[in-house]
Coordinates of C-alpha atoms in Angstrom, one line a residue:
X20 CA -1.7 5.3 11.3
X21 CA 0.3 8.6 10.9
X22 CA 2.6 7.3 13.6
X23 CA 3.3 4.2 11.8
X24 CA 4.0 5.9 8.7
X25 CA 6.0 8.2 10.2
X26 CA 8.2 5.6 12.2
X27 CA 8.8 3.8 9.1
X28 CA 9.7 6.7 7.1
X29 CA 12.1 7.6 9.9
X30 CA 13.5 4.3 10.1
X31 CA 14.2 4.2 6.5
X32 CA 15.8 6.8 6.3
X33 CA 18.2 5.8 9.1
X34 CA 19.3 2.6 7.8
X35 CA 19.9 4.2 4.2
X36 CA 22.2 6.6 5.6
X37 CA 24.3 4.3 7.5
X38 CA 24.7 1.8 4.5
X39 CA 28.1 1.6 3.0
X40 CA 28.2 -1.0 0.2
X41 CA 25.0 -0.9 -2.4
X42 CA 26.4 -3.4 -4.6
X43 CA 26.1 -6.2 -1.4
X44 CA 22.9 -7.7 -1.7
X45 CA 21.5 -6.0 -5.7
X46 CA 21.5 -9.2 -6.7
X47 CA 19.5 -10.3 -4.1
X48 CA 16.7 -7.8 -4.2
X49 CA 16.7 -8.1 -7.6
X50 CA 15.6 -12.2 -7.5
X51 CA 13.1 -11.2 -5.1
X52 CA 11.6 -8.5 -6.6
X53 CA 11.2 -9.9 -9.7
X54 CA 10.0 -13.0 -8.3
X55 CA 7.7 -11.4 -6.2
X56 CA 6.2 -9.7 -9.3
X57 CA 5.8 -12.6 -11.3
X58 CA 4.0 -14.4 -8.2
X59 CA 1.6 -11.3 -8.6
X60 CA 0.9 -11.3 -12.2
X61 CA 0.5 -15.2 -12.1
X62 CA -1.8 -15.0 -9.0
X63 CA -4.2 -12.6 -10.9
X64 CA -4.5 -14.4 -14.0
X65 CA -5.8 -17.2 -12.2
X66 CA -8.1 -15.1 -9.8
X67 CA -9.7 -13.5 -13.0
X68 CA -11.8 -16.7 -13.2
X69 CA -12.5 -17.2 -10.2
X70 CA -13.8 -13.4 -9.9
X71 CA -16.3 -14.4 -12.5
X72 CA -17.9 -16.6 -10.1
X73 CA -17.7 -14.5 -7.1
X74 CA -15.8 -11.4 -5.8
X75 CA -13.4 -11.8 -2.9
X76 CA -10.8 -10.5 -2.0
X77 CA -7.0 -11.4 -4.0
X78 CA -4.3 -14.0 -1.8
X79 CA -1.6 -12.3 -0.5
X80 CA 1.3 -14.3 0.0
X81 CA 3.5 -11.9 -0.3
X82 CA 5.4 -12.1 3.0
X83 CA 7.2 -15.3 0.7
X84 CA 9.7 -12.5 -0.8
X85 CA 9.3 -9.8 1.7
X86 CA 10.7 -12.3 4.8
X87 CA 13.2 -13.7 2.9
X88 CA 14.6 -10.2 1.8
X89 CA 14.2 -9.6 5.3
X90 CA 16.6 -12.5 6.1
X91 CA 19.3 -12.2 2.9
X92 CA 19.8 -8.7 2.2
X93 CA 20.8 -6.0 4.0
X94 CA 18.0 -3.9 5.8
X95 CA 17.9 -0.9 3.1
X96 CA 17.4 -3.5 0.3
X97 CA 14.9 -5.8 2.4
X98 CA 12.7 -2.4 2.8
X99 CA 13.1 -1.6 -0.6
X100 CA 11.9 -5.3 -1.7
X101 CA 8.8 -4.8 0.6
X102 CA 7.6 -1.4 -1.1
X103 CA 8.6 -2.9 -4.6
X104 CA 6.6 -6.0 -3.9
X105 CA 4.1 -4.6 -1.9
X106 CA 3.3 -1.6 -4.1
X107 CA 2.9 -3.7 -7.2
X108 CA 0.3 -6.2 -5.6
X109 CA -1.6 -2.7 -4.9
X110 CA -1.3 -1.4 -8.4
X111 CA -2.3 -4.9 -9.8
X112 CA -5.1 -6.6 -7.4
X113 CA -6.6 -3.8 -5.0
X114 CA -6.4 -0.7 -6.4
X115 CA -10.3 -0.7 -6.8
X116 CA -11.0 -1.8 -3.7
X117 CA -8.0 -0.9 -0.8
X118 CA -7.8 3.2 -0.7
X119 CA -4.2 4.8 -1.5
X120 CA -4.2 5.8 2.6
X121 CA -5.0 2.0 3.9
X122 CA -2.2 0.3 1.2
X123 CA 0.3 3.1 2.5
X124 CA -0.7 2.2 6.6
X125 CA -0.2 -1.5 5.2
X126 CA 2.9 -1.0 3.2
X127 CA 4.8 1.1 6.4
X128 CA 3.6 -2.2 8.9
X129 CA 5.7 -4.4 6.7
X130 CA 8.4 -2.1 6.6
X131 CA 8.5 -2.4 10.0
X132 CA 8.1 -5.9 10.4
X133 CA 11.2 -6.6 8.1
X134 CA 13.4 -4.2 9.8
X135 CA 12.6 -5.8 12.7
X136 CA 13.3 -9.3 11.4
X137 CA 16.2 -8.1 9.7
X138 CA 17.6 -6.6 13.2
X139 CA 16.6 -9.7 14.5
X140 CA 19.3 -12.1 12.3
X141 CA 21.6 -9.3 12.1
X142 CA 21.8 -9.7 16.0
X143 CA 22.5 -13.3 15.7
X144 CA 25.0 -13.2 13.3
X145 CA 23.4 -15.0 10.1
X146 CA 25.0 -15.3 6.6
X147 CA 23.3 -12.9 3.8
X148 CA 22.6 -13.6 0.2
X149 CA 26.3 -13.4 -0.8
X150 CA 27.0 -15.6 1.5
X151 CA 27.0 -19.3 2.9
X152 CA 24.8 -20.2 5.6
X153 CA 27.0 -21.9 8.5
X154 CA 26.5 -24.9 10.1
X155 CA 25.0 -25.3 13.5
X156 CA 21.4 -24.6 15.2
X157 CA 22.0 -20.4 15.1
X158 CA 20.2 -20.7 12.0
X159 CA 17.4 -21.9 13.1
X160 CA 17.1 -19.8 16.0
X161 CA 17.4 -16.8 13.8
X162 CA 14.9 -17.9 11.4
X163 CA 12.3 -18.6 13.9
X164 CA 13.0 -15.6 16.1
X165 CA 12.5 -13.8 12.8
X166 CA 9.8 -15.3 12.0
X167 CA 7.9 -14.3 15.5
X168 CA 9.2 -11.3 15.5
X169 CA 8.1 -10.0 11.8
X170 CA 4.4 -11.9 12.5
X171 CA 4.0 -9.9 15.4
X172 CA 5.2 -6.7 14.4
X173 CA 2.9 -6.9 10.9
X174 CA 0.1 -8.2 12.7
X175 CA -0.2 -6.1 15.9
X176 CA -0.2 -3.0 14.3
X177 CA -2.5 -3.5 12.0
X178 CA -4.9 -5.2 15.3
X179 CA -3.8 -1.5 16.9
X180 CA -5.1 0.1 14.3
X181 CA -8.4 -1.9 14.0
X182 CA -8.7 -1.3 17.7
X183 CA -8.5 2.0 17.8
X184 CA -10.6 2.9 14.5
X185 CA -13.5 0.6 15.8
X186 CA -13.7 0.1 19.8
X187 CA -16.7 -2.5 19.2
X188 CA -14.6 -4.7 17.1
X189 CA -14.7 -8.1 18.6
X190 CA -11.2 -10.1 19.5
X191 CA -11.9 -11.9 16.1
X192 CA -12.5 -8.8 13.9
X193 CA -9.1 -7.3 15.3
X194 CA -7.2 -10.8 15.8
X195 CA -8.1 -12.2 12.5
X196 CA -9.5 -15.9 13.0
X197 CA -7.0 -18.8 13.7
X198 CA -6.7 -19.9 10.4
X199 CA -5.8 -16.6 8.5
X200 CA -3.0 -16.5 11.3
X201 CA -2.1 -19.6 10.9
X202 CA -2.0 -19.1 7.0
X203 CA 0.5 -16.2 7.3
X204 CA 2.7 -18.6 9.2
X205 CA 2.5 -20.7 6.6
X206 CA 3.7 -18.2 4.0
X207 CA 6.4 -17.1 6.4
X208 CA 7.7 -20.4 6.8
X209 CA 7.5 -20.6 2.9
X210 CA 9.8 -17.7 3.2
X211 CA 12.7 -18.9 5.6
X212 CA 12.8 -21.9 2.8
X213 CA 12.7 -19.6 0.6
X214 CA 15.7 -18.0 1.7
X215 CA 17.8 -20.4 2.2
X216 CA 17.4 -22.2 -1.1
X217 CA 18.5 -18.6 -2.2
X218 CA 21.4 -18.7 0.1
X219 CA 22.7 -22.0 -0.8
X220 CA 22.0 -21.8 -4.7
X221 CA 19.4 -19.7 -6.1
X222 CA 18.3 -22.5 -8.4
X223 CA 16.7 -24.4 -5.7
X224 CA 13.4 -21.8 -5.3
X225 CA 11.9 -23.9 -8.3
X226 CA 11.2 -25.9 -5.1
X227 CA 9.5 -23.2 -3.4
X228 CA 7.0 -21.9 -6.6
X229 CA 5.0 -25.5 -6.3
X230 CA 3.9 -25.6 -2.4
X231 CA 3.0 -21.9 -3.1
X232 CA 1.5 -22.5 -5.7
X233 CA -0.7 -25.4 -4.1
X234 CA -1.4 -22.9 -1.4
X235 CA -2.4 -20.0 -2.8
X236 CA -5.0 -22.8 -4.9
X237 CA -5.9 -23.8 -1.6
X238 CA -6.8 -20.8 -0.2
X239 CA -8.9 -19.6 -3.6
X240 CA -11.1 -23.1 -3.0
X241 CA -12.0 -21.9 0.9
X242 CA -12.8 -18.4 -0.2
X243 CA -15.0 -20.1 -2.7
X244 CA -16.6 -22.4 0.1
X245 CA -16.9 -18.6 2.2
X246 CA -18.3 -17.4 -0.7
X247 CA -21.0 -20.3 -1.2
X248 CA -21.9 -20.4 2.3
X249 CA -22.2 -16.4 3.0
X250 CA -25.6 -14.3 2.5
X251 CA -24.5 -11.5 0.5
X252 CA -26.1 -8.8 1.7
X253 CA -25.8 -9.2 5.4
X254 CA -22.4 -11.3 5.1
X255 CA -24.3 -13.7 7.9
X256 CA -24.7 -17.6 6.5
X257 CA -27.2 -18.3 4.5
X258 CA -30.1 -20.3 5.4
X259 CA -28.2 -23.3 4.0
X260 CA -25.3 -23.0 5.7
X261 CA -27.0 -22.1 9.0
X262 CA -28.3 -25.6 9.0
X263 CA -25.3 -27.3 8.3
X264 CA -23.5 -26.2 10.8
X265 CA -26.3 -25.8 13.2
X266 CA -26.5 -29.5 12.8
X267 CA -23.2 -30.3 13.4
X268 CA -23.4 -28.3 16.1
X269 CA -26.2 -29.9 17.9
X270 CA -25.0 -33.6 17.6
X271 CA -21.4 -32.4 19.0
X272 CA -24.1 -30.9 21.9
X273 CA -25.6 -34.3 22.2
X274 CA -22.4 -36.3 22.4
X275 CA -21.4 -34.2 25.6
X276 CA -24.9 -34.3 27.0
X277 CA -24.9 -30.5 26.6
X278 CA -27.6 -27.7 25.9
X279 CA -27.9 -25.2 23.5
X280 CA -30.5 -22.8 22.4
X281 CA -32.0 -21.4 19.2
X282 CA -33.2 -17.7 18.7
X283 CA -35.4 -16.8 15.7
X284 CA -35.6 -12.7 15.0
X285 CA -37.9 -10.9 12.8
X286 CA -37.7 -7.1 12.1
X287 CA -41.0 -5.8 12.2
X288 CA -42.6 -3.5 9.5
X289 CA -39.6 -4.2 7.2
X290 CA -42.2 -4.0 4.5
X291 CA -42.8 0.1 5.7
X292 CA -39.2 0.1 5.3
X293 CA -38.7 -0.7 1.7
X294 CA -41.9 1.3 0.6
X295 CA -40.9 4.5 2.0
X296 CA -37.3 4.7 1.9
X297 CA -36.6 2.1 -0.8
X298 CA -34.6 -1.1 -1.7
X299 CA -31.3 0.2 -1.1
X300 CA -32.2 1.5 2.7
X301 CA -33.5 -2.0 3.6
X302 CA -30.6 -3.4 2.5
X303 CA -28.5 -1.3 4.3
X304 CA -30.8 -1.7 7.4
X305 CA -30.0 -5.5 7.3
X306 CA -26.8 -5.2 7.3
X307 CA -27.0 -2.2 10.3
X308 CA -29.1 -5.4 11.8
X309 CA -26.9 -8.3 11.2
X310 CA -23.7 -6.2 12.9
X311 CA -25.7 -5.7 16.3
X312 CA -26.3 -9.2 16.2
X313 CA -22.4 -10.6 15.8
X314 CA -21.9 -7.8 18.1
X315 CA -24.2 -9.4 21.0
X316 CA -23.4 -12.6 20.5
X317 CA -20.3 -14.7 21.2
X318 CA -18.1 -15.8 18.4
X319 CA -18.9 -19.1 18.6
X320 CA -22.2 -18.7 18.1
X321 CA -23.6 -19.1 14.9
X322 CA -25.5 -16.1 13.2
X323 CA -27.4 -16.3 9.9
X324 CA -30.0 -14.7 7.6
X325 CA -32.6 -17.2 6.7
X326 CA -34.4 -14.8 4.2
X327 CA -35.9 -11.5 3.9
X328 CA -36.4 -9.9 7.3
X329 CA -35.5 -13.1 9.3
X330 CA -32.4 -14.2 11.5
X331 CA -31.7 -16.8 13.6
X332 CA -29.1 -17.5 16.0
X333 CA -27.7 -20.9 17.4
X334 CA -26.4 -20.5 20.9
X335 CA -24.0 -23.5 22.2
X336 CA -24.0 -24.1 25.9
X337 CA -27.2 -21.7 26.8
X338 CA -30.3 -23.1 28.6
X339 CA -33.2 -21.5 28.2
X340 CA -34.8 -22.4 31.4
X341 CA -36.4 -20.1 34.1
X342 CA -38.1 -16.6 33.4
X343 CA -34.6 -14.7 33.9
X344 CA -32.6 -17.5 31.8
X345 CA -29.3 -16.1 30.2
X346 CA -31.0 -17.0 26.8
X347 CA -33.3 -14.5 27.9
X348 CA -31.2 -12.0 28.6
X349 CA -29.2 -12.2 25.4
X350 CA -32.2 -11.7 23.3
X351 CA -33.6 -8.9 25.5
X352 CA -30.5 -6.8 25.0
X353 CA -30.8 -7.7 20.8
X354 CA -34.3 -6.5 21.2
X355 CA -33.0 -3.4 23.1
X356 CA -30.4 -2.7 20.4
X357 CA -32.2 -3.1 17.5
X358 CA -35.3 -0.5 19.4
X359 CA -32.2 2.0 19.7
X360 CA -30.3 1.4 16.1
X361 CA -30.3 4.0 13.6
X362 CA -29.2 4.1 10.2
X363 CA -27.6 6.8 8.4
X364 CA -28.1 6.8 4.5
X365 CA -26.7 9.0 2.1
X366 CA -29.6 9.0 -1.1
X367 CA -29.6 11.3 -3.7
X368 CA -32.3 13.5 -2.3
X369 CA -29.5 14.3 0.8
X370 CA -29.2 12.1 4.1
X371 CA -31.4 9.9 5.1
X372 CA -32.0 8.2 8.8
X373 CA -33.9 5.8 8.8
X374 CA -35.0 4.7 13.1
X375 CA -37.8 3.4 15.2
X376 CA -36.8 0.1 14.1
X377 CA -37.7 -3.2 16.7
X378 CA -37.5 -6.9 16.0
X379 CA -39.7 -9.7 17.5
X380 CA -37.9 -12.4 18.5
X381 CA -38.6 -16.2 20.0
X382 CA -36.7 -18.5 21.9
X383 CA -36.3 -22.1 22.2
X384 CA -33.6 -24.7 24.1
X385 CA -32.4 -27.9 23.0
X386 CA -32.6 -30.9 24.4
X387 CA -35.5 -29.3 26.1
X388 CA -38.5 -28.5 23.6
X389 CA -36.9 -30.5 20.6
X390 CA -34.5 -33.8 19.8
X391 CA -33.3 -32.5 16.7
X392 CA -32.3 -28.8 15.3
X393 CA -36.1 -29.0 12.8
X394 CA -38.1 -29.3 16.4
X395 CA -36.1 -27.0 18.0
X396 CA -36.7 -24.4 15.3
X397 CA -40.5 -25.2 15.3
X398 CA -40.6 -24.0 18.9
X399 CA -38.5 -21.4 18.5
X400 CA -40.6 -20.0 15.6
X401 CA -44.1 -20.7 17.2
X402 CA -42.6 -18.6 20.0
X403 CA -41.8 -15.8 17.7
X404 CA -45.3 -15.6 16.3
X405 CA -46.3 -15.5 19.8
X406 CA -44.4 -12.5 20.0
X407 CA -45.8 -11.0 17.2
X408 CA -49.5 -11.7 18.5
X409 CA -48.5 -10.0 21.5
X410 CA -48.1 -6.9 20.2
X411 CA -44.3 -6.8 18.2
X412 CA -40.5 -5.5 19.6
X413 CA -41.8 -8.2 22.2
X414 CA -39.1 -11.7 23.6
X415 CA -40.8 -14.9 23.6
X416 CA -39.9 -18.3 25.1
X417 CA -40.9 -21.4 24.7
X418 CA -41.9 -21.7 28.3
X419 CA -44.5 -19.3 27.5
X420 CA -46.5 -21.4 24.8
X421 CA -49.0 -24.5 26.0
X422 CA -46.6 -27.2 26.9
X423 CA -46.7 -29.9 24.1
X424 CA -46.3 -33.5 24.1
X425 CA -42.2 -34.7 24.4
X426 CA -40.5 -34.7 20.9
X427 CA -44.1 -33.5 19.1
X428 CA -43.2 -30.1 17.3
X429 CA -45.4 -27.4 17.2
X430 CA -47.1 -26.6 13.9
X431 CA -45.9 -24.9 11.5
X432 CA -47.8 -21.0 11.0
X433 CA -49.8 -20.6 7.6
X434 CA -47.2 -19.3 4.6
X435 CA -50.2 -16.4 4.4
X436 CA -49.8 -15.7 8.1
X437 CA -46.4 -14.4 8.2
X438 CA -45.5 -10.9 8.4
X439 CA -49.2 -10.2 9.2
X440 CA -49.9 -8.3 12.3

């Protein structure tokens, strides 16, 4: 991160030394900064409702006025638009949440990013913000050239960065899912029209303001839908949300004539936990327990917390077949995890680890012990009591219960049973 910072700074300070003229562009970086401010300040009024329903993070959009500074003006001002812009947003919608250190790291990958961009159509020979843009296809070129260039530069350093901070991360964690990526695009793209309704006459970005607008509303409503769907302590779906998709999921399998498999997981003495350590350590041990689990499974599969101790995990394309099935192995290496995970509390008697943790865990396959996800689950949950009979921080498969009759689901344990030894 120091590197970063440090290239930026150094950077900066080259292309403010060799500018000439600091009346070309003011105008410029003026429009966009104040436009990028009021985008802020209109962004937050309408996130303080939604923050009274849930807390997510804000929208940034940003990249709007720092890529099109990055195409109009000249480097110097493009950078300065960037920190103005950037700094603000900080100051106005994550100064709780994003440290000083993380919004600086974040601030110098833009930086970055739009002197690279800026190189990028200064190389091709574009028009500025003073100027008309010409006729012909260079334009374009330059804009989408720019447009790679910036998303790459902003995005793989801050993937570098996750990389090297958490080795475990998974290609999602440091990739960012397809969507978000292909959000930023969008914004970028909002950007290059953004600056060229600025080049041609700066009257025209009251075109921009409503697909931005529309956006950023339709980004508020899936972070609402995240929010709904999400278990908040362990940031797994909930149990209704599981289903859903685990439906969904299922019939896709049985178009294709596929298999998948079902893993229920239940940490044992969870009770102990909360008695001697208290609430807040088994909440922190969930979420210790719900990280080994995204970290062991693929990220297709689907993950969730279906209450209290218990998780279950939907595994497309696994049969569970044969004693040394891959289903198997996947849930022995959970097991294995979870017998060596420790979790490092800070109460206000002095640290606290909290260890000697195991979870019980049962298996079941679909189409092969159930037609639908409810029978599926049945099996995989009688299997899981089997594994708790057998003595806890025990796998169990279906194959290991009394074969029952095609399509008739085992029944379902007594409410009184569970978490009994």
């Amino acid at each position: 991160m120091l590197l970063v910072e440090l290239t930026a700074l150094a950077l900066v300070a080259l292309h403010v030394t060799r500018t000439t003229s600091w009346a070309e562009g003011s105008v410029g970086l003026v429009v966009l900064c104040l436009l990028g401010v009021a985008h802020t300040e209109i962004a937050v009024g309408v996130e303080r409702m939604r923050r009274r329903v849930t807390e997510t993070p804000h929208v940034d959009l940003s990249s709007v006025w720092t890529f099109a500074g990055a195409l109009l003006l000249p480097t110097s001002y493009a950078v300065l638009t960037a920190v103005v812009v950037h700094g603000h947003l900080w100051w106005r919608a994550w100064r709780p949440r994003v440290p000083a250190y993380r919004q600086l790291f974040s601030t110098a990958t833009v930086v970055l990013a739009c002197i690279a961009a800026s190189t990028v159509v200064g190389s091709i020979g574009t028009g500025d913000f003073s100027g008309e843009l010409s006729e012909g296809p260079m334009e374009l070129v330059a804009l989408v050239l720019a447009l790679l260039v910036y998303t790459t530069v902003n995005s793989g350093l801050i993937a570098g960065a996750i990389a090297v901070s958490n080795p475990q991360a998974t290609t999602v964690q440091v990739l960012g899912h397809w969507d978000e990526n292909m959000l930023e695009v969008a914004t970028l793209c909002l950007g290059g029209l953004t600056a060229v309704a600025l080049a041609i006459n700066p009257w025209l970005i009251v075109l921009v303001l409503p697909p931005l607008l529309v956006l950023h509303r339709a980004v508020l409503v899936r972070q609402l839908e995240e929010a709904a769907s999400t278990d908040g302590k362990t940031g797994l779906l909930n149990a209704a949300a599981w289903h859903a998709e685990a439906e969904r999921e299922l019939r896709r399998t049985a178009r294709t004539g596929g298999s998948a498999a079902v893993l229920i997981l239940d940490l044992d003495h969870f009770k102990a936990v909360n008695d001697h350590h208290g609430h807040l350590a088994g909440d922190e041990v969930l979420t210790s327990l719900a990280s080994v689990l995204r970290s062991e499974v693929r990220d297709k599969d689907l993950v969730g917390r279906f209450g209290g101790e218990e998780f279950v995990i939907l595994l497309p394309g696994l049969d569970g077949d044969g004693e040394h099935s891959e289903l198997r192995a996947v849930a022995e290496r959970i097991r294995r995890r979870v017998a060596g995970l420790t979790v490092e509390l800070a109460t206000a008697d002095g640290p606290l680890t909290v260890r000697d943790l195991s979870v019980s865990v049962g298996g079941a396959t679909f189409p092969h012990d159930g037609a639908d996800l409810r029978q599926v689950l049945s099996v995989a949950d009688a299997a899981l009591y089997a594994a708790k009979r057998a003595g806890r921080n025990v796998v169990r498969m279906s194959l290991h219960l009394p074969r029952q009759r095609p399509g008739v689901p085992f029944d379902e344990p007594p409410a009184a049973s569970r978490g009994s030894p």
